[in-house]
Tab-separated table of C-alpha atoms in Angstrom:
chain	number	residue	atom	x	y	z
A	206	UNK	CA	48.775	-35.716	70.593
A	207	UNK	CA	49.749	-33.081	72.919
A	208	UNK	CA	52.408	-33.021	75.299
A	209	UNK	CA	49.847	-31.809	78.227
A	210	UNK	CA	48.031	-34.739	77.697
A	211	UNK	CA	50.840	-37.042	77.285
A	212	UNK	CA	52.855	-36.100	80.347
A	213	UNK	CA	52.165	-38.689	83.093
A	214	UNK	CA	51.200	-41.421	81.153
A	215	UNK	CA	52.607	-44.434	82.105
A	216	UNK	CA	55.137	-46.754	80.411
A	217	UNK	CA	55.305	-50.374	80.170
A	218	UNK	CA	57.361	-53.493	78.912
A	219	UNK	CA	55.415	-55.670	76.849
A	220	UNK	CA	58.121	-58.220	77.535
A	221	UNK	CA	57.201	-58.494	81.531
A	222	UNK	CA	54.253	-56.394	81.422
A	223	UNK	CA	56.055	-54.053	83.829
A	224	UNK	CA	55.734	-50.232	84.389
A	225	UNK	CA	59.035	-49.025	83.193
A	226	UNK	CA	58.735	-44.996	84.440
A	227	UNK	CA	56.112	-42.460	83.714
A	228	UNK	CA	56.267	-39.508	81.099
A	229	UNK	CA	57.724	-36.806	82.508
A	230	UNK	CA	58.720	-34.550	80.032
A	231	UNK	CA	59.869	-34.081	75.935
A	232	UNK	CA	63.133	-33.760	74.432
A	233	UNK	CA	62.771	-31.826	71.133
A	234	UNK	CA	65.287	-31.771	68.253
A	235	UNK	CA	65.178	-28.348	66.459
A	236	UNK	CA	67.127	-29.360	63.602
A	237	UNK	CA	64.574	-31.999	62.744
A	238	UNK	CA	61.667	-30.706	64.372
A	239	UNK	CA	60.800	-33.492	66.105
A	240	UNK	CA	60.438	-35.352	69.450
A	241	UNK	CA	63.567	-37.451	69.936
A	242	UNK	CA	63.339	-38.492	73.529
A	243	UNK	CA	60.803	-39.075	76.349
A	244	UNK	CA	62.106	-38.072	79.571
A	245	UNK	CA	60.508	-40.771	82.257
A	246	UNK	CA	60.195	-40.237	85.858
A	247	UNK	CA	59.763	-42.921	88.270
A	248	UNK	CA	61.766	-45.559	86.504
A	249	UNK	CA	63.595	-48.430	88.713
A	250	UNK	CA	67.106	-48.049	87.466
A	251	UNK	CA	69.178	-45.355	86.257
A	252	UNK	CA	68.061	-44.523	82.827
A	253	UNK	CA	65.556	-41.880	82.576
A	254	UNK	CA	65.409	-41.309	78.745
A	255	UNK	CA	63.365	-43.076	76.679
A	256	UNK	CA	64.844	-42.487	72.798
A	257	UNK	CA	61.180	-42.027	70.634
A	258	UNK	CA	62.725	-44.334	68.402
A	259	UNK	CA	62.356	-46.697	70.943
A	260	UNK	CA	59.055	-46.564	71.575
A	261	UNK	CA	57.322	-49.328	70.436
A	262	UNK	CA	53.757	-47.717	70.113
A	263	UNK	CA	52.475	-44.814	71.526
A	264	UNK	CA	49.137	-45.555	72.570
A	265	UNK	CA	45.605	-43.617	74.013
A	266	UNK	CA	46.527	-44.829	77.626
A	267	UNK	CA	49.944	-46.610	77.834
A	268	UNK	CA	53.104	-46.076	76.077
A	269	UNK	CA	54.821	-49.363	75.240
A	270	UNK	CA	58.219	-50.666	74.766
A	271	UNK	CA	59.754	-53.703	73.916
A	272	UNK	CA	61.583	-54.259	77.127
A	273	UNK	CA	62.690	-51.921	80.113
A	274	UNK	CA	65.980	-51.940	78.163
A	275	UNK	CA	65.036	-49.220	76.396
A	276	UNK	CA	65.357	-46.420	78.854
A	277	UNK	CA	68.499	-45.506	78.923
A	278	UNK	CA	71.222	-42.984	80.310
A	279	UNK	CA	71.052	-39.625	78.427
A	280	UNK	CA	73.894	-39.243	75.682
A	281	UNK	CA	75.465	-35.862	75.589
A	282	UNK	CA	73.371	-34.649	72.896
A	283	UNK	CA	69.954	-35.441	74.466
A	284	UNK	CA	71.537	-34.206	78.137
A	285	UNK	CA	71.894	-30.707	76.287
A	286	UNK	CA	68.514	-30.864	74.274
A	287	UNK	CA	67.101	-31.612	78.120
A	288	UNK	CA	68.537	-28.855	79.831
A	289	UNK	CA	66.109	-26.349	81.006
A	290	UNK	CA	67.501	-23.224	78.425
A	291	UNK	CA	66.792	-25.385	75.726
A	292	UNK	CA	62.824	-26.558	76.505
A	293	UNK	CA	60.275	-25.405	74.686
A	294	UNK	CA	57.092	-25.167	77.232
A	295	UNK	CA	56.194	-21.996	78.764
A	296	UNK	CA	59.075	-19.698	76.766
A	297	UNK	CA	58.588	-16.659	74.881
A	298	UNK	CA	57.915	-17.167	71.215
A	299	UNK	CA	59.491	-15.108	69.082
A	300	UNK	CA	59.640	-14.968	64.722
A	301	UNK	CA	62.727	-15.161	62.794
A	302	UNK	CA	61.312	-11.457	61.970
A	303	UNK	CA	61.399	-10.316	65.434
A	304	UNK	CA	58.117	-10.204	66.302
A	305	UNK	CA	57.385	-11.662	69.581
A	306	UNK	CA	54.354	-13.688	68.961
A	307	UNK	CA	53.496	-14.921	72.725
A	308	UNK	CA	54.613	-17.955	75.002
A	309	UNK	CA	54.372	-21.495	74.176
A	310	UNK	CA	51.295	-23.433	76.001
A	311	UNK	CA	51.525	-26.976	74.683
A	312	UNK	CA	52.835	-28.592	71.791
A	313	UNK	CA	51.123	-30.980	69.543
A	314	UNK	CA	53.150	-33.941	67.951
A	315	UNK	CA	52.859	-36.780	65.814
A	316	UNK	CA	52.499	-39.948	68.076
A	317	UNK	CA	54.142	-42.228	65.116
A	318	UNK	CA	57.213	-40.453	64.455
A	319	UNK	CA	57.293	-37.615	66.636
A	320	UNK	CA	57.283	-34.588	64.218
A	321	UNK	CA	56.035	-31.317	65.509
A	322	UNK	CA	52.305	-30.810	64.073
A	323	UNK	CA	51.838	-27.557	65.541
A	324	UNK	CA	53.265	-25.331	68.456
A	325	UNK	CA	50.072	-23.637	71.258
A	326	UNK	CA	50.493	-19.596	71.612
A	327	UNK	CA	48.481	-18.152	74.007
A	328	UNK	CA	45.525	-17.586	71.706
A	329	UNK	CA	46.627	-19.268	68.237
A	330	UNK	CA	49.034	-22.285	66.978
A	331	UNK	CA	51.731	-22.240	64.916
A	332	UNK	CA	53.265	-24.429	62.674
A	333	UNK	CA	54.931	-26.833	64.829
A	334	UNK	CA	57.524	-27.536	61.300
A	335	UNK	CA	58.137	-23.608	61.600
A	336	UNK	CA	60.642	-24.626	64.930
A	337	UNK	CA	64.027	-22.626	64.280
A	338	UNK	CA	65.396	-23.126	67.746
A	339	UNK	CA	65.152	-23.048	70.862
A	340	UNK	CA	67.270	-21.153	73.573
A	341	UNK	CA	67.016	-19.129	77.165
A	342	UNK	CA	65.580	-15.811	75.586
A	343	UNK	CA	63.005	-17.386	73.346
A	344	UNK	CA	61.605	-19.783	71.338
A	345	UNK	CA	61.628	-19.207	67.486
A	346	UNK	CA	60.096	-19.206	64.996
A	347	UNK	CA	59.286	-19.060	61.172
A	348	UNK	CA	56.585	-17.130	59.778
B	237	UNK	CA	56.625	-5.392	53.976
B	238	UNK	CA	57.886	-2.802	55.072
B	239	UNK	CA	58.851	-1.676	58.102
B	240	UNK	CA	58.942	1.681	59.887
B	241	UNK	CA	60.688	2.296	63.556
B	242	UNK	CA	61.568	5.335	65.352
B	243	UNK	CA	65.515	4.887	66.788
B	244	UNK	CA	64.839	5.018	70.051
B	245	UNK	CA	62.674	2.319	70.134
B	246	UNK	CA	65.654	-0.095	68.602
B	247	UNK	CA	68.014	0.743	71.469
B	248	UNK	CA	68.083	-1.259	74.385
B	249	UNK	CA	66.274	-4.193	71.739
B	250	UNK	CA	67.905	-7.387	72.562
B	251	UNK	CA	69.690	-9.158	69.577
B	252	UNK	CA	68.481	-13.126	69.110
B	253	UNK	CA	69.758	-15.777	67.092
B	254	UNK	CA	67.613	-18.058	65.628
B	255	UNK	CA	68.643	-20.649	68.092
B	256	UNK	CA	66.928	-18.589	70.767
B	257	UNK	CA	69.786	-17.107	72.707
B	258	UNK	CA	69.648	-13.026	73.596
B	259	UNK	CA	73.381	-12.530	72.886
B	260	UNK	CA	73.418	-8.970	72.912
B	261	UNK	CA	71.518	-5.596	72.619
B	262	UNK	CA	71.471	-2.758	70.780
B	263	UNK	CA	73.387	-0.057	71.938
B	264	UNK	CA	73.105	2.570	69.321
B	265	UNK	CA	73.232	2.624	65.827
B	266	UNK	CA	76.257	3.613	63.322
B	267	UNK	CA	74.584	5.459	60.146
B	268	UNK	CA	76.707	5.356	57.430
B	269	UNK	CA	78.781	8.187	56.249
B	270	UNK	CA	76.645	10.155	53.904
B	271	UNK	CA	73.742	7.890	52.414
B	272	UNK	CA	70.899	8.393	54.998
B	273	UNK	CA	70.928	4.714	55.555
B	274	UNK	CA	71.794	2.433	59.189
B	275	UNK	CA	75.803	1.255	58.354
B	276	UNK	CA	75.400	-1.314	61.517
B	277	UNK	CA	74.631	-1.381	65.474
B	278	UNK	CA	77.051	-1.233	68.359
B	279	UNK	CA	76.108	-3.452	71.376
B	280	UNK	CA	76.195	-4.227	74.749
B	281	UNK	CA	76.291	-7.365	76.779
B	282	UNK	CA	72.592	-8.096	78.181
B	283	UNK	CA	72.085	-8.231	82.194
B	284	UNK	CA	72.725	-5.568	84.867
B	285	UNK	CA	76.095	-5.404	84.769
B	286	UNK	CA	77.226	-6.010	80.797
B	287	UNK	CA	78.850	-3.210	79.419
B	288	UNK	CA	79.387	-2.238	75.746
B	289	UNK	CA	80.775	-5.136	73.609
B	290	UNK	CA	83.570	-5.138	71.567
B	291	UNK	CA	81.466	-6.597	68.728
B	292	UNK	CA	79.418	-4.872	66.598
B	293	UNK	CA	76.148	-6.384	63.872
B	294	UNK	CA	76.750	-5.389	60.571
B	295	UNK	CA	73.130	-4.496	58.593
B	296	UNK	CA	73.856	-6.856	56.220
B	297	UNK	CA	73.809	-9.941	58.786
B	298	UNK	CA	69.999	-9.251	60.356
B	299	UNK	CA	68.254	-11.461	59.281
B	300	UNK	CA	65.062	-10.152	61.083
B	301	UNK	CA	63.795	-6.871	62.466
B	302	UNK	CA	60.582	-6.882	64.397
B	303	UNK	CA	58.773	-5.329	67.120
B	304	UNK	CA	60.197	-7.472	69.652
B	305	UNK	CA	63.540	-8.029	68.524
B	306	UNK	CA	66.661	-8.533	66.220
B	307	UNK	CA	67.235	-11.252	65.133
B	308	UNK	CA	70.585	-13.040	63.385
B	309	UNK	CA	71.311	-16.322	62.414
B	310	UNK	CA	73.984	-17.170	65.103
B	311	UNK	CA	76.363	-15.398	66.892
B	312	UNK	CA	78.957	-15.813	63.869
B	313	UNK	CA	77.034	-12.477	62.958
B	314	UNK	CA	78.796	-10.551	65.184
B	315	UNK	CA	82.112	-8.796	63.603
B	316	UNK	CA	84.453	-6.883	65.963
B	317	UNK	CA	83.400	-3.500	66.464
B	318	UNK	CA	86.712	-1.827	64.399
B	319	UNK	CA	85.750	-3.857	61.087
B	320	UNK	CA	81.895	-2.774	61.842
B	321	UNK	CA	82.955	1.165	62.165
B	322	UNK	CA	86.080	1.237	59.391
B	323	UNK	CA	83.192	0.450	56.864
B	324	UNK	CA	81.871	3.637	57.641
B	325	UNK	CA	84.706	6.822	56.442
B	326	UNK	CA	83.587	9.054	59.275
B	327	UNK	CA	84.156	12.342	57.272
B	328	UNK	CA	81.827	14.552	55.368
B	329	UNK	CA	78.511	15.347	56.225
B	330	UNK	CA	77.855	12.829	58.982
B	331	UNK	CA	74.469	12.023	60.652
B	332	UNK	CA	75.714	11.069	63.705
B	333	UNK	CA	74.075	13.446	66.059
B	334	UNK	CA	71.231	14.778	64.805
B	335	UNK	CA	69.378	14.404	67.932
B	336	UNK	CA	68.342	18.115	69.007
B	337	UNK	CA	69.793	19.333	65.759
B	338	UNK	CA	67.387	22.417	65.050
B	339	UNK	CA	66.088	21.714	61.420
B	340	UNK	CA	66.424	24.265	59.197
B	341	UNK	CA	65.718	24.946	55.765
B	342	UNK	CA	67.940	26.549	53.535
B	343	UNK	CA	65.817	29.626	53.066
B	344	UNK	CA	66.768	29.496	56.798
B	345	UNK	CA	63.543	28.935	58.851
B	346	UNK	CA	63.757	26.853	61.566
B	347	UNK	CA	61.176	24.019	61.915
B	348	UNK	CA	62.128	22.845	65.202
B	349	UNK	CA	64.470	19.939	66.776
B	350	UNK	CA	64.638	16.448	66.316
B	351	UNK	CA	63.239	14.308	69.108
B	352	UNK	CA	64.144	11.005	66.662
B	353	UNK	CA	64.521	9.010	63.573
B	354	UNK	CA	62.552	7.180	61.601
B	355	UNK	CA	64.224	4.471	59.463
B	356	UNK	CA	62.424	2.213	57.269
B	357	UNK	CA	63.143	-0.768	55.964
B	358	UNK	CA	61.722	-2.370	52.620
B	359	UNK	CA	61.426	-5.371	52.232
B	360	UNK	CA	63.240	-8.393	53.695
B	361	UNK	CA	66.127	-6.937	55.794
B	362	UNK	CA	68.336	-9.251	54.555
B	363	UNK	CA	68.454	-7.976	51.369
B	364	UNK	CA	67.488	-4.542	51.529
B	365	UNK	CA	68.996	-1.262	53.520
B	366	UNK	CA	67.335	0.330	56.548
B	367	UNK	CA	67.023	3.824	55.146
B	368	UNK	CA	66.889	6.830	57.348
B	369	UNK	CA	63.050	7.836	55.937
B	370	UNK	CA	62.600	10.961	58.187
B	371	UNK	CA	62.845	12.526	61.413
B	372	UNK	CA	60.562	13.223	63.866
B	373	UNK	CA	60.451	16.720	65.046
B	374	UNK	CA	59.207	19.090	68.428
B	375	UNK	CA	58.217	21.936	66.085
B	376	UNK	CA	59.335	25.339	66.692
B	377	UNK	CA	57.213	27.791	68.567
B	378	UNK	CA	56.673	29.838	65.561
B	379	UNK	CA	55.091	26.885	63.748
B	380	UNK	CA	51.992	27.489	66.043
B	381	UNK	CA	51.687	23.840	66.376
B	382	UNK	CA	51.421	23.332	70.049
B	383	UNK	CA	53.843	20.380	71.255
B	384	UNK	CA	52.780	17.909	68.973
B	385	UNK	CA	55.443	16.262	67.392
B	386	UNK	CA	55.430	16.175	63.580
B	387	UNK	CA	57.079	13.624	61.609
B	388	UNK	CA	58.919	14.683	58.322
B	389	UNK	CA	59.317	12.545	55.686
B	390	UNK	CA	62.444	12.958	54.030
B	391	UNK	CA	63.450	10.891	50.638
B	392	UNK	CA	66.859	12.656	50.243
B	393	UNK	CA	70.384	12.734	51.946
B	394	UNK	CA	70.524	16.249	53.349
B	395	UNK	CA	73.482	17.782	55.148
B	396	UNK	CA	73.317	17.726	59.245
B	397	UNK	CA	76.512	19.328	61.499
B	398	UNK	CA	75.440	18.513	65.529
B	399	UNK	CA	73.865	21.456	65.707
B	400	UNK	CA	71.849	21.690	62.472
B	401	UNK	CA	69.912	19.474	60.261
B	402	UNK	CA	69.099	21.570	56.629
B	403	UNK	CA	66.468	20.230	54.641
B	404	UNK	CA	65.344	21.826	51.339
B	405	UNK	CA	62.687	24.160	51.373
B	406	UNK	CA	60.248	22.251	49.873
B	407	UNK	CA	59.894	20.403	53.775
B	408	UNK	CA	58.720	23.129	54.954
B	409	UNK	CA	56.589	23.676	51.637
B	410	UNK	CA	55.245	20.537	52.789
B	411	UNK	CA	54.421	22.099	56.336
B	412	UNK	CA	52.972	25.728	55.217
B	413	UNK	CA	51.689	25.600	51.779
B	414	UNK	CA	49.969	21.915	51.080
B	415	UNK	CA	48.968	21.066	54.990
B	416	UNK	CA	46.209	18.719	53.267
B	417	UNK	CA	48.697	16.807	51.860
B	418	UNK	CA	51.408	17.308	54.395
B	419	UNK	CA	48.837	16.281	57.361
B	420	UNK	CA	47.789	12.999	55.128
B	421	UNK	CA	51.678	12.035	54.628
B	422	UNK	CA	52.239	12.512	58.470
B	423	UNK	CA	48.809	10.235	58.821
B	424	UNK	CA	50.139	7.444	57.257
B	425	UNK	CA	53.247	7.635	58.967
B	426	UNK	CA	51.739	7.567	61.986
B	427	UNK	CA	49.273	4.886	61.218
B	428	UNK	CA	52.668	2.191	60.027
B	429	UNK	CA	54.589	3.533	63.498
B	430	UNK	CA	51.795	2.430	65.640
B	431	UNK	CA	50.335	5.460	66.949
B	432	UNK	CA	52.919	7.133	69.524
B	433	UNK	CA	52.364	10.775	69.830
């Protein structure tokens, strides 16, 4: 799934049937390459990070979790991963070779466990496993 | 793969580590003493008003060297700029300067100045040098080659003061007897640079 189609969809308990907060956003992990955190908009109380492993399925039109208990308040490690100079969308892509290779579109992930599947360029993909890091110059990555 | 670049167009490149911050640029480049090969860079801060840095990037900790960049594994890279330049004795034959140098043979004909230089790098660039392959040249007026600038590959250290560069007379054998060949060799060099006349 990608995260342009994923952003906006809603959330909801299946304990109350409730809409918890819509998707606003992704928090990726470089290290392991994968989503770890959905940031929500909209929710009721303060939380406004939904940890993936929370996520009770990730489905074609809702998002479901086990009870509005899951969205929580942002450790210090997601709060960082969150913060605009470490996002993915929209930066320069550069390779571990220093070739700059174009700006990220959209990233494609694994609804199940939220690995990377592949990273958009403007006019190709990349391997979204080939993540090195991500900072305020650039996005990088292995060829 | 191999890599060729012409100095000028490493300066100014910003230096990234592979988590994505620019932490630095390239300010110039410290050859070593008397192999024709790049020792490390000096830097500067990036932004308006960074100056030079008192850090310097060793060759042996890129871990990339594209088009678009230089890139090292995290800022740990960096060494203080003293370490970086006591590697390189700075006596003998150096190469610092041999922009402008007027090359010369040593059956003393001139060939014209150098406008830059070309290193190459073989290989991954972590575990290879960045060799000082050539120099590009504004010929002389007595080479009857207009302004177009010639490139000049050289595989040997040569000796270079700041005012001239000598290479052995079979460069310019290269330029006056075997122009086939020599026009070829400057071909292909053109075709890895990319095309700048």
């Amino acid at each position: 799934m990608r995260f342009s189609e994923a952003t906006g969809r809603k959330v909801v308990s299946t304990a109350d049937a409730s809409t918890v907060g819509t998707i606003s956003g992704f928090v990726v992990d470089p290290a392991t390459k994968k989503v770890v955190a959905v940031a929500l908009g909209k929710t009721s109380g303060q939380g406004t990070m939904l940890p993936f492993g929370s996520i009770a399925a990730f489905g074609t039109d809702a998002v479901t979790v086990a009870s509005a208990d899951a969205v929580v308040a942002p450790d210090d490690r997601l709060t960082e991963l969150s913060a605009k100079q470490h996002t993915i969308l929209k930066k320069r892509a550069l390779t571990t070779a220093g070739d700059e290779v174009g700006t990220v579109r959209d990233v494609e992930f694994d609804p199940t466990d939220g690995s990377l599947v592949s990273i958009q360029l403007d006019d190709h993909t990349w391997n979204g496993q080939g993540l090195v890091g991500a900072g305020s110059y650039a996005v990088m990555l292995r060829p | 793969m191999s890599t060729l670049l012409r100095a000028s167009e490493l300066v100014k490149m910003p230096v990234v580590t592979h988590g994505g911050e620019d932490v630095a640029q390239i300010k110039d480049i410290v050859y070593a003493a008397h192999g024709g090969h790049v020792e490390a860079f000096t830097l500067a801060g990036r932004g308006l008003f960074a100056g030079p840095l008192k850090t310097a990037l060793p060759w042996a900790r890129v871990a990339g060297l594209g088009k678009s960049a230089v890139v090292i594994e995290s800022e740990d890279d960096l060494v203080p700029l003293e370490e970086a330049l006591a590697a390189t004795a700075q006596d003998g034959p150096g190469r610092g300067d041999v922009l402008n140098s007027q090359v010369l043979t040593d059956q003393g004909t001139a060939l014209g100045t150098v406008s830059d230089v070309v290193i190459g790098i073989l290989g991954d660039p972590a575990s290879s040098q960045a060799d000082v392959v050539g120099y590009e040249i504004l010929p002389a007026e007595t080479m009857n080659r207009g302004k177009q600038r010639l490139l000049i590959p050289l595989p040997d250290t040569i000796a270079a003061s700041g005012e001239h560069l000598m290479v052995p007379a079979s460069a310019s054998n290269y330029l006056t007897d075997d122009l086939a060949q020599f026009g070829s060799a400057v071909d292909a060099f053109r075709a890895q640079l990319g095309g700048r006349v």
